[in-house]
PDB file of C-alpha atoms in Angstrom:
ATOM      1  CA  MET A   1     144.687-113.171-265.143  1.00  0.00           C
ATOM      2  CA  ASP A   2     145.328-109.318-263.875  1.00  0.00           C
ATOM      3  CA  ILE A   3     141.809-107.631-263.687  1.00  0.00           C
ATOM      4  CA  TYR A   4     142.533-103.520-263.068  1.00  0.00           C
ATOM      5  CA  TYR A   5     139.849-102.290-260.864  1.00  0.00           C
ATOM      6  CA  SER A   6     138.334 -99.275-258.659  1.00  0.00           C
ATOM      7  CA  LEU A   7     135.561 -98.890-256.089  1.00  0.00           C
ATOM      8  CA  LYS A   8     133.762 -94.978-256.230  1.00  0.00           C
ATOM      9  CA  ASN A   9     131.172 -93.762-253.525  1.00  0.00           C
ATOM     10  CA  VAL A  10     128.747 -92.050-255.599  1.00  0.00           C
ATOM     11  CA  ASP A  11     128.423 -88.205-255.037  1.00  0.00           C
ATOM     12  CA  TYR A  12     124.086 -87.577-255.658  1.00  0.00           C
ATOM     13  CA  GLU A  13     125.004 -83.409-255.530  1.00  0.00           C
ATOM     14  CA  ILE A  14     126.865 -84.216-259.117  1.00  0.00           C
ATOM     15  CA  SER A  15     124.686 -84.404-261.754  1.00  0.00           C
ATOM     16  CA  ALA A  16     124.144 -86.553-264.361  1.00  0.00           C
ATOM     17  CA  SER A  17     125.138 -84.232-267.202  1.00  0.00           C
ATOM     18  CA  ASP A  18     128.100 -83.015-265.530  1.00  0.00           C
ATOM     19  CA  LEU A  19     129.364 -86.926-264.945  1.00  0.00           C
ATOM     20  CA  ILE A  20     129.192 -87.619-268.627  1.00  0.00           C
ATOM     21  CA  LYS A  21     130.411 -84.185-270.214  1.00  0.00           C
ATOM     22  CA  ASN A  22     133.652 -85.895-271.186  1.00  0.00           C
ATOM     23  CA  LEU A  23     132.502 -89.626-271.609  1.00  0.00           C
ATOM     24  CA  PRO A  24     132.253 -90.604-275.672  1.00  0.00           C
ATOM     25  CA  GLU A  25     128.759 -90.168-277.466  1.00  0.00           C
ATOM     26  CA  LYS A  26     128.082 -93.727-277.206  1.00  0.00           C
ATOM     27  CA  VAL A  27     128.424 -93.898-273.795  1.00  0.00           C
ATOM     28  CA  ILE A  28     126.261 -90.623-272.899  1.00  0.00           C
ATOM     29  CA  ALA A  29     123.656 -92.557-275.153  1.00  0.00           C
ATOM     30  CA  HIS A  30     123.885 -95.788-273.147  1.00  0.00           C
ATOM     31  CA  VAL A  31     123.583 -93.532-269.600  1.00  0.00           C
ATOM     32  CA  LEU A  32     120.984 -91.525-270.708  1.00  0.00           C
ATOM     33  CA  LYS A  33     118.936 -95.067-271.094  1.00  0.00           C
ATOM     34  CA  TYR A  34     118.861 -94.787-267.329  1.00  0.00           C
ATOM     35  CA  THR A  35     115.345 -93.161-266.418  1.00  0.00           C
ATOM     36  CA  ASP A  36     115.840 -93.030-262.463  1.00  0.00           C
ATOM     37  CA  LYS A  37     118.171 -90.300-261.732  1.00  0.00           C
ATOM     38  CA  ALA A  38     120.124 -92.352-258.810  1.00  0.00           C
ATOM     39  CA  ALA A  39     120.723 -95.218-261.357  1.00  0.00           C
ATOM     40  CA  ARG A  40     121.880 -92.413-264.320  1.00  0.00           C
ATOM     41  CA  ILE A  41     124.079 -90.615-261.386  1.00  0.00           C
ATOM     42  CA  ASP A  42     125.028 -94.638-260.067  1.00  0.00           C
ATOM     43  CA  SER A  43     126.234 -95.532-263.862  1.00  0.00           C
ATOM     44  CA  ALA A  44     127.165 -92.107-264.846  1.00  0.00           C
ATOM     45  CA  THR A  45     129.957 -92.688-261.748  1.00  0.00           C
ATOM     46  CA  ALA A  46     130.745 -95.888-262.743  1.00  0.00           C
ATOM     47  CA  TRP A  47     131.586 -94.928-266.701  1.00  0.00           C
ATOM     48  CA  ASN A  48     133.766 -92.250-265.606  1.00  0.00           C
ATOM     49  CA  LEU A  49     135.456 -94.279-262.979  1.00  0.00           C
ATOM     50  CA  LEU A  50     135.808 -97.034-265.705  1.00  0.00           C
ATOM     51  CA  ASP A  51     137.450 -94.253-268.116  1.00  0.00           C
ATOM     52  CA  LYS A  52     140.455 -93.483-265.454  1.00  0.00           C
ATOM     53  CA  VAL A  53     140.911 -97.407-265.259  1.00  0.00           C
ATOM     54  CA  THR A  54     141.282 -97.942-269.062  1.00  0.00           C
ATOM     55  CA  GLN A  55     143.952 -95.203-268.804  1.00  0.00           C
ATOM     56  CA  LYS A  56     145.912 -96.538-265.940  1.00  0.00           C
ATOM     57  CA  ALA A  57     146.142-100.348-267.300  1.00  0.00           C
ATOM     58  CA  PHE A  58     145.875 -99.767-270.565  1.00  0.00           C
ATOM     59  CA  SER A  59     146.691 -95.980-271.335  1.00  0.00           C
ATOM     60  CA  LYS A  60     143.302 -95.718-273.653  1.00  0.00           C
ATOM     61  CA  THR A  61     140.501 -93.792-272.853  1.00  0.00           C
ATOM     62  CA  LEU A  62     136.736 -94.644-273.741  1.00  0.00           C
ATOM     63  CA  ASP A  63     136.699 -93.354-276.967  1.00  0.00           C
ATOM     64  CA  GLY A  64     136.643 -96.939-278.802  1.00  0.00           C
ATOM     65  CA  VAL A  65     133.755 -98.326-276.928  1.00  0.00           C
ATOM     66  CA  SER A  66     131.169-100.448-278.715  1.00  0.00           C
ATOM     67  CA  PHE A  67     127.727-101.148-278.185  1.00  0.00           C
ATOM     68  CA  ASP A  68     127.562-103.555-280.933  1.00  0.00           C
ATOM     69  CA  SER A  69     127.778-106.719-279.140  1.00  0.00           C
ATOM     70  CA  GLU A  70     125.395-108.015-275.831  1.00  0.00           C
ATOM     71  CA  LYS A  71     128.724-106.045-273.697  1.00  0.00           C
ATOM     72  CA  PRO A  72     130.065-103.563-274.201  1.00  0.00           C
ATOM     73  CA  THR A  73     133.867-103.870-275.449  1.00  0.00           C
ATOM     74  CA  ILE A  74     136.959-102.150-276.608  1.00  0.00           C
ATOM     75  CA  ARG A  75     139.039-103.129-278.910  1.00  0.00           C
ATOM     76  CA  GLY A  76     142.019-104.912-277.146  1.00  0.00           C
ATOM     77  CA  PHE A  77     140.928-105.374-273.980  1.00  0.00           C
ATOM     78  CA  TYR A  78     137.569-106.298-272.151  1.00  0.00           C
ATOM     79  CA  ILE A  79     135.475-103.693-269.633  1.00  0.00           C
ATOM     80  CA  GLY A  80     133.037-104.170-266.971  1.00  0.00           C
ATOM     81  CA  ILE A  81     131.344-102.067-264.665  1.00  0.00           C
ATOM     82  CA  SER A  82     128.584-102.497-261.987  1.00  0.00           C
ATOM     83  CA  HIS A  83     126.799 -99.726-259.542  1.00  0.00           C
ATOM     84  CA  SER A  84     124.154-100.981-256.486  1.00  0.00           C
ATOM     85  CA  LYS A  85     122.751 -97.897-254.262  1.00  0.00           C
ATOM     86  CA  GLY A  86     125.842 -95.484-253.817  1.00  0.00           C
ATOM     87  CA  VAL A  87     128.362 -97.688-255.045  1.00  0.00           C
ATOM     88  CA  ALA A  88     130.213 -98.108-258.027  1.00  0.00           C
ATOM     89  CA  VAL A  89     133.029-100.433-259.159  1.00  0.00           C
ATOM     90  CA  ALA A  90     134.553-100.454-262.677  1.00  0.00           C
ATOM     91  CA  ALA A  91     137.009-102.861-264.322  1.00  0.00           C
ATOM     92  CA  ALA A  92     139.783-104.047-267.177  1.00  0.00           C
ATOM     93  CA  ALA A  93     141.118-107.250-268.246  1.00  0.00           C
ATOM     94  CA  SER A  94     143.128-108.501-270.910  1.00  0.00           C
ATOM     95  CA  GLU A  95     140.881-111.323-270.855  1.00  0.00           C
ATOM     96  CA  ASN A  96     137.083-111.392-271.126  1.00  0.00           C
ATOM     97  CA  PHE A  97     135.551-111.492-267.216  1.00  0.00           C
ATOM     98  CA  GLY A  98     132.192-110.150-265.499  1.00  0.00           C
ATOM     99  CA  VAL A  99     131.722-108.250-262.475  1.00  0.00           C
ATOM    100  CA  ASP A 100     128.614-107.282-259.644  1.00  0.00           C
ATOM    101  CA  LEU A 101     128.249-105.481-256.535  1.00  0.00           C
ATOM    102  CA  GLU A 102     125.096-105.269-254.871  1.00  0.00           C
ATOM    103  CA  ARG A 103     124.416-103.910-251.726  1.00  0.00           C
ATOM    104  CA  VAL A 104     123.367-106.276-248.732  1.00  0.00           C
ATOM    105  CA  ASP A 105     120.024-105.550-247.593  1.00  0.00           C
ATOM    106  CA  PRO A 106     118.026-107.612-246.100  1.00  0.00           C
ATOM    107  CA  ALA A 107     114.573-106.450-247.102  1.00  0.00           C
ATOM    108  CA  ARG A 108     115.481-107.614-250.808  1.00  0.00           C
ATOM    109  CA  ALA A 109     116.424-110.567-249.973  1.00  0.00           C
ATOM    110  CA  THR A 110     113.310-112.289-250.577  1.00  0.00           C
ATOM    111  CA  GLU A 111     111.895-115.666-251.227  1.00  0.00           C
ATOM    112  CA  LYS A 112     111.605-115.063-254.636  1.00  0.00           C
ATOM    113  CA  LEU A 113     115.084-114.259-255.179  1.00  0.00           C
ATOM    114  CA  LYS A 114     116.295-116.945-253.729  1.00  0.00           C
ATOM    115  CA  LYS A 115     113.832-119.555-256.531  1.00  0.00           C
ATOM    116  CA  PHE A 116     115.223-116.964-258.726  1.00  0.00           C
ATOM    117  CA  LEU A 117     118.847-117.834-257.435  1.00  0.00           C
ATOM    118  CA  ASN A 118     117.682-121.686-256.973  1.00  0.00           C
ATOM    119  CA  SER A 119     119.440-121.120-253.214  1.00  0.00           C
ATOM    120  CA  GLU A 120     119.762-122.303-250.316  1.00  0.00           C
ATOM    121  CA  ALA A 121     122.021-119.775-248.661  1.00  0.00           C
ATOM    122  CA  SER A 122     122.579-120.068-244.848  1.00  0.00           C
ATOM    123  CA  SER A 123     122.743-116.052-244.859  1.00  0.00           C
ATOM    124  CA  LEU A 124     122.402-112.759-245.873  1.00  0.00           C
ATOM    125  CA  ASP A 125     125.670-112.540-247.186  1.00  0.00           C
ATOM    126  CA  GLU A 126     125.990-115.573-248.685  1.00  0.00           C
ATOM    127  CA  LEU A 127     122.367-114.907-250.485  1.00  0.00           C
ATOM    128  CA  PHE A 128     123.978-111.571-252.112  1.00  0.00           C
ATOM    129  CA  ILE A 129     127.221-113.677-253.072  1.00  0.00           C
ATOM    130  CA  ASN A 130     125.044-116.020-255.062  1.00  0.00           C
ATOM    131  CA  TRP A 131     123.394-113.252-256.939  1.00  0.00           C
ATOM    132  CA  CYS A 132     126.433-111.485-257.650  1.00  0.00           C
ATOM    133  CA  GLN A 133     128.225-115.000-259.134  1.00  0.00           C
ATOM    134  CA  ARG A 134     125.035-114.998-261.552  1.00  0.00           C
ATOM    135  CA  GLU A 135     125.574-111.753-262.427  1.00  0.00           C
ATOM    136  CA  ALA A 136     128.980-112.027-262.849  1.00  0.00           C
ATOM    137  CA  ALA A 137     128.599-114.719-265.471  1.00  0.00           C
ATOM    138  CA  ILE A 138     125.759-113.214-267.375  1.00  0.00           C
ATOM    139  CA  LYS A 139     128.245-110.206-268.014  1.00  0.00           C
ATOM    140  CA  PHE A 140     130.853-112.645-268.944  1.00  0.00           C
ATOM    141  CA  TYR A 141     128.575-114.534-271.296  1.00  0.00           C
ATOM    142  CA  GLY A 142     126.873-111.281-272.315  1.00  0.00           C
ATOM    143  CA  ASN A 143     123.554-112.762-272.271  1.00  0.00           C
ATOM    144  CA  VAL A 144     121.620-115.330-269.037  1.00  0.00           C
ATOM    145  CA  LYS A 145     123.146-118.596-269.831  1.00  0.00           C
ATOM    146  CA  ASN A 146     122.411-121.480-267.280  1.00  0.00           C
ATOM    147  CA  ASP A 147     125.982-123.202-267.150  1.00  0.00           C
ATOM    148  CA  PHE A 148     128.451-121.166-264.833  1.00  0.00           C
ATOM    149  CA  GLY A 149     130.007-123.734-263.442  1.00  0.00           C
ATOM    150  CA  GLU A 150     133.219-123.536-265.758  1.00  0.00           C
ATOM    151  CA  LEU A 151     134.080-120.320-264.254  1.00  0.00           C
ATOM    152  CA  LYS A 152     136.076-119.305-261.495  1.00  0.00           C
ATOM    153  CA  TYR A 153     134.769-117.175-259.270  1.00  0.00           C
ATOM    154  CA  LEU A 154     136.319-114.175-256.622  1.00  0.00           C
ATOM    155  CA  THR A 155     133.401-113.554-254.632  1.00  0.00           C
ATOM    156  CA  GLY A 156     132.990-111.756-251.057  1.00  0.00           C
ATOM    157  CA  VAL A 157     131.503-109.045-248.849  1.00  0.00           C
ATOM    158  CA  ALA A 158     132.991-106.227-247.814  1.00  0.00           C
ATOM    159  CA  GLU A 159     132.510-102.774-245.734  1.00  0.00           C
ATOM    160  CA  LEU A 160     132.162-100.098-248.451  1.00  0.00           C
ATOM    161  CA  PHE A 161     131.519 -96.609-247.543  1.00  0.00           C
ATOM    162  CA  GLY A 162     129.444 -98.025-244.459  1.00  0.00           C
ATOM    163  CA  GLU A 163     127.660-100.070-245.722  1.00  0.00           C
ATOM    164  CA  LYS A 164     127.711-103.390-246.577  1.00  0.00           C
ATOM    165  CA  TYR A 165     128.333-105.088-250.164  1.00  0.00           C
ATOM    166  CA  ALA A 166     128.777-108.024-251.864  1.00  0.00           C
ATOM    167  CA  TYR A 167     130.821-108.949-255.134  1.00  0.00           C
ATOM    168  CA  ALA A 168     132.064-111.336-257.414  1.00  0.00           C
ATOM    169  CA  PHE A 169     134.054-111.602-259.875  1.00  0.00           C
ATOM    170  CA  ALA A 170     133.557-114.468-263.179  1.00  0.00           C
ATOM    171  CA  ALA A 171     136.601-115.494-265.663  1.00  0.00           C
ATOM    172  CA  LYS A 172     138.433-118.832-267.620  1.00  0.00           C
ATOM    173  CA  GLU A 173     141.172-118.787-265.277  1.00  0.00           C
ATOM    174  CA  LYS A 174     142.298-117.922-261.514  1.00  0.00           C
ATOM    175  CA  ILE A 175     141.364-113.462-261.131  1.00  0.00           C
ATOM    176  CA  ASN A 176     143.861-111.534-259.358  1.00  0.00           C
ATOM    177  CA  LEU A 177     142.845-107.863-258.458  1.00  0.00           C
ATOM    178  CA  LYS A 178     144.894-105.145-258.899  1.00  0.00           C
ATOM    179  CA  ARG A 179     143.331-102.224-257.988  1.00  0.00           C
ATOM    180  CA  CYS A 180     144.176 -99.170-259.687  1.00  0.00           C
TER     181      CYS A 180
END
């Protein structure tokens, strides 16, 4: 299955209100739920990026977005975003998928996180990939589900805008990424 995606470095000099002014009301309401200024700007950046991805991949805008289910949807295709400490990813596909991105940060690699993930990761990168897989699976299902084994994953670690990030895409079929 093809997943169309794009990445963006978050510019914290731009206000969240400037980023959301051209987005649909439902998306604006969703972004404004974030109380932390940086997280709000991260989310607004991701939704702006998603609008560009959906236009390029499916010639559609976010006008039909719905937050009625556990995960945001648009009739005719599936959408997903993730943002972490200065980087946003947005993706769209004709079939269901999940996506997650996390900055690899040694300070966040606690024993509590390892226990929560039930991870015996042999490296910091592997621990964060495990985290992203779990989050991508949750986003695929739209809720917390313990049986993540039936999904196929595309994972890795990449240097993005001067920082190291782990990522995961989850789907029922083999994943082909197509950058927009």
